[in-house]
Amino acid sequence: MTTAPDQQLAIRTVRRFYDLVDSGDVHGLAALFAPDGAYRRPGYDLMVGPEGLRGFYGRDRTIRAGRHALTTLLTDGHTVGVFGEFQGELHDGTPVHLRFADSFTVCPDGLFSSRDTYFFAPLV
């Protein structure tokens, strides 16, 4: 049986992740993912490990800059659920404001084994 990470450590790591994203620290945020950690985001291929995260945040992400405001964090130790809002701008200068939800699975060593992102936006 796998031991759960400390719940407060898991929450601190998730909060740190968003701080690193908002500050543009691609290498720092990628280092929070296990070598086989998976990131699933609507509209993108599966990203795996730190290299996959560096590719997304360093090259593929359509957002130039912005800030995450986390409104709710829930955890059972292994999983951290996040609800929040993002406000920023795309590379072409278009403003973006949206609500999102994320689910992180945290390894006992504190690294992320997975992240799934959900957006509150119409698709059909």
C-alpha atoms as a printed R data frame, in Angstrom:
    type eleno elety resid chain resno       x      y       z
1   ATOM     1    CA   MET     A     1   0.000  0.000   0.000
2   ATOM     2    CA   THR     A     2   1.334  3.438  -0.943
3   ATOM     3    CA   THR     A     3   1.677  5.959   1.847
4   ATOM     4    CA   ALA     A     4  -0.173  9.238   1.310
5   ATOM     5    CA   PRO     A     5   1.823 12.453   1.398
6   ATOM     6    CA   ASP     A     6   1.172 14.835   4.246
7   ATOM     7    CA   GLN     A     7  -2.022 16.747   3.387
8   ATOM     8    CA   GLN     A     8  -0.534 20.135   4.233
9   ATOM     9    CA   LEU     A     9   2.553 19.357   2.126
10  ATOM    10    CA   ALA     A    10   0.297 18.408  -0.794
11  ATOM    11    CA   ILE     A    11  -1.641 21.684  -0.515
12  ATOM    12    CA   ARG     A    12   1.552 23.751  -0.190
13  ATOM    13    CA   THR     A    13   2.995 22.054  -3.277
14  ATOM    14    CA   VAL     A    14  -0.146 22.757  -5.308
15  ATOM    15    CA   ARG     A    15  -0.142 26.415  -4.196
16  ATOM    16    CA   ARG     A    16   3.551 26.643  -5.104
17  ATOM    17    CA   PHE     A    17   2.781 25.211  -8.543
18  ATOM    18    CA   TYR     A    18   0.363 28.066  -9.329
19  ATOM    19    CA   ASP     A    19   2.835 30.648  -7.981
20  ATOM    20    CA   LEU     A    20   5.498 29.240 -10.323
21  ATOM    21    CA   VAL     A    21   3.096 29.250 -13.284
22  ATOM    22    CA   ASP     A    22   2.100 32.862 -12.590
23  ATOM    23    CA   SER     A    23   5.719 33.983 -12.249
24  ATOM    24    CA   GLY     A    24   6.739 32.221 -15.480
25  ATOM    25    CA   ASP     A    25   9.169 29.795 -13.796
26  ATOM    26    CA   VAL     A    26   8.826 26.958 -16.319
27  ATOM    27    CA   HIS     A    27  11.701 24.887 -14.949
28  ATOM    28    CA   GLY     A    28  10.492 25.261 -11.366
29  ATOM    29    CA   LEU     A    29   6.931 24.164 -12.121
30  ATOM    30    CA   ALA     A    30   8.106 21.268 -14.309
31  ATOM    31    CA   ALA     A    31  10.336 20.027 -11.472
32  ATOM    32    CA   LEU     A    32   7.194 19.403  -9.390
33  ATOM    33    CA   PHE     A    33   6.194 16.536 -11.728
34  ATOM    34    CA   ALA     A    34   7.410 12.957 -11.398
35  ATOM    35    CA   PRO     A    35   9.340 11.612 -14.416
36  ATOM    36    CA   ASP     A    36   6.194  9.793 -15.581
37  ATOM    37    CA   GLY     A    37   3.734 12.378 -14.264
38  ATOM    38    CA   ALA     A    38   0.868 13.016 -16.685
39  ATOM    39    CA   TYR     A    39  -0.887 16.294 -17.458
40  ATOM    40    CA   ARG     A    40  -4.209 16.202 -19.298
41  ATOM    41    CA   ARG     A    41  -5.632 19.503 -20.577
42  ATOM    42    CA   PRO     A    42  -8.522 19.987 -23.033
43  ATOM    43    CA   GLY     A    43  -7.302 20.614 -26.571
44  ATOM    44    CA   TYR     A    44  -3.760 19.311 -26.045
45  ATOM    45    CA   ASP     A    45  -2.032 15.958 -26.332
46  ATOM    46    CA   LEU     A    46  -1.066 14.192 -23.111
47  ATOM    47    CA   MET     A    47   2.002 15.807 -21.546
48  ATOM    48    CA   VAL     A    48   4.340 13.508 -19.611
49  ATOM    49    CA   GLY     A    49   7.008 14.336 -17.042
50  ATOM    50    CA   PRO     A    50   8.967 17.534 -16.561
51  ATOM    51    CA   GLU     A    51   9.925 17.600 -20.255
52  ATOM    52    CA   GLY     A    52   6.280 17.583 -21.317
53  ATOM    53    CA   LEU     A    53   5.468 20.414 -18.914
54  ATOM    54    CA   ARG     A    54   8.451 22.462 -20.097
55  ATOM    55    CA   GLY     A    55   7.258 22.054 -23.691
56  ATOM    56    CA   PHE     A    56   3.751 23.190 -22.854
57  ATOM    57    CA   TYR     A    57   4.581 26.133 -20.592
58  ATOM    58    CA   GLY     A    58   7.683 27.160 -22.515
59  ATOM    59    CA   ARG     A    59   6.321 26.851 -26.059
60  ATOM    60    CA   ASP     A    60   2.724 25.646 -26.573
61  ATOM    61    CA   ARG     A    61   0.600 27.496 -24.023
62  ATOM    62    CA   THR     A    62  -1.653 30.109 -25.656
63  ATOM    63    CA   ILE     A    63  -1.568 32.304 -22.551
64  ATOM    64    CA   ARG     A    64   1.193 34.907 -22.289
65  ATOM    65    CA   ALA     A    65   0.684 35.914 -18.653
66  ATOM    66    CA   GLY     A    66  -1.867 36.057 -15.866
67  ATOM    67    CA   ARG     A    67  -2.794 35.205 -12.302
68  ATOM    68    CA   HIS     A    68  -4.606 32.270 -10.758
69  ATOM    69    CA   ALA     A    69  -6.930 32.988  -7.824
70  ATOM    70    CA   LEU     A    70  -7.576 29.755  -5.946
71  ATOM    71    CA   THR     A    71 -10.972 29.702  -4.257
72  ATOM    72    CA   THR     A    72 -11.194 26.119  -2.961
73  ATOM    73    CA   LEU     A    73  -8.635 23.388  -2.246
74  ATOM    74    CA   LEU     A    74  -9.717 19.948  -1.029
75  ATOM    75    CA   THR     A    75  -7.459 17.001  -0.280
76  ATOM    76    CA   ASP     A    76  -7.468 13.441   0.960
77  ATOM    77    CA   GLY     A    77  -3.662 13.329   0.878
78  ATOM    78    CA   HIS     A    78  -3.230 11.647  -2.513
79  ATOM    79    CA   THR     A    79  -5.540 13.957  -4.432
80  ATOM    80    CA   VAL     A    80  -5.875 17.730  -4.297
81  ATOM    81    CA   GLY     A    81  -8.905 19.283  -5.956
82  ATOM    82    CA   VAL     A    82  -8.728 22.948  -6.872
83  ATOM    83    CA   PHE     A    83 -11.366 25.435  -7.982
84  ATOM    84    CA   GLY     A    84 -10.391 28.902  -9.061
85  ATOM    85    CA   GLU     A    85 -10.370 31.727 -11.556
86  ATOM    86    CA   PHE     A    86  -7.732 32.830 -14.002
87  ATOM    87    CA   GLN     A    87  -7.282 36.309 -15.381
88  ATOM    88    CA   GLY     A    88  -4.643 37.161 -17.944
89  ATOM    89    CA   GLU     A    89  -3.954 37.622 -21.620
90  ATOM    90    CA   LEU     A    90  -3.199 35.527 -24.674
91  ATOM    91    CA   HIS     A    91  -0.051 36.020 -26.764
92  ATOM    92    CA   ASP     A    92  -2.045 38.205 -29.183
93  ATOM    93    CA   GLY     A    93  -3.091 40.511 -26.319
94  ATOM    94    CA   THR     A    94  -6.651 39.225 -26.020
95  ATOM    95    CA   PRO     A    95  -7.783 39.317 -22.375
96  ATOM    96    CA   VAL     A    96  -8.932 36.043 -20.844
97  ATOM    97    CA   HIS     A    97 -10.950 35.471 -17.686
98  ATOM    98    CA   LEU     A    98 -12.194 31.993 -16.869
99  ATOM    99    CA   ARG     A    99 -13.125 29.606 -14.108
100 ATOM   100    CA   PHE     A   100 -11.266 26.312 -13.845
101 ATOM   101    CA   ALA     A   101 -10.963 23.149 -11.797
102 ATOM   102    CA   ASP     A   102  -7.844 21.019 -11.431
103 ATOM   103    CA   SER     A   103  -7.226 17.632  -9.914
104 ATOM   104    CA   PHE     A   104  -3.681 16.754  -8.821
105 ATOM   105    CA   THR     A   105  -2.519 13.313  -7.696
106 ATOM   106    CA   VAL     A   106   0.454 13.634  -5.368
107 ATOM   107    CA   CYS     A   107   3.112 10.949  -4.799
108 ATOM   108    CA   PRO     A   108   4.413 10.238  -1.279
109 ATOM   109    CA   ASP     A   109   7.579 12.206  -2.182
110 ATOM   110    CA   GLY     A   110   5.426 15.273  -2.914
111 ATOM   111    CA   LEU     A   111   5.791 15.203  -6.715
112 ATOM   112    CA   PHE     A   112   2.741 15.191  -8.975
113 ATOM   113    CA   SER     A   113   1.909 11.921 -10.684
114 ATOM   114    CA   SER     A   114  -0.989 13.538 -12.530
115 ATOM   115    CA   ARG     A   115  -2.887 16.736 -13.151
116 ATOM   116    CA   ASP     A   116  -6.190 17.091 -14.969
117 ATOM   117    CA   THR     A   117  -7.553 20.522 -15.919
118 ATOM   118    CA   TYR     A   118 -11.225 21.360 -16.527
119 ATOM   119    CA   PHE     A   119 -12.587 24.659 -17.824
120 ATOM   120    CA   PHE     A   120 -16.037 26.154 -17.360
121 ATOM   121    CA   ALA     A   121 -16.553 27.034 -21.011
122 ATOM   122    CA   PRO     A   122 -19.000 25.938 -23.689
123 ATOM   123    CA   LEU     A   123 -17.584 23.545 -26.261
124 ATOM   124    CA   VAL     A   124 -20.716 22.670 -28.245
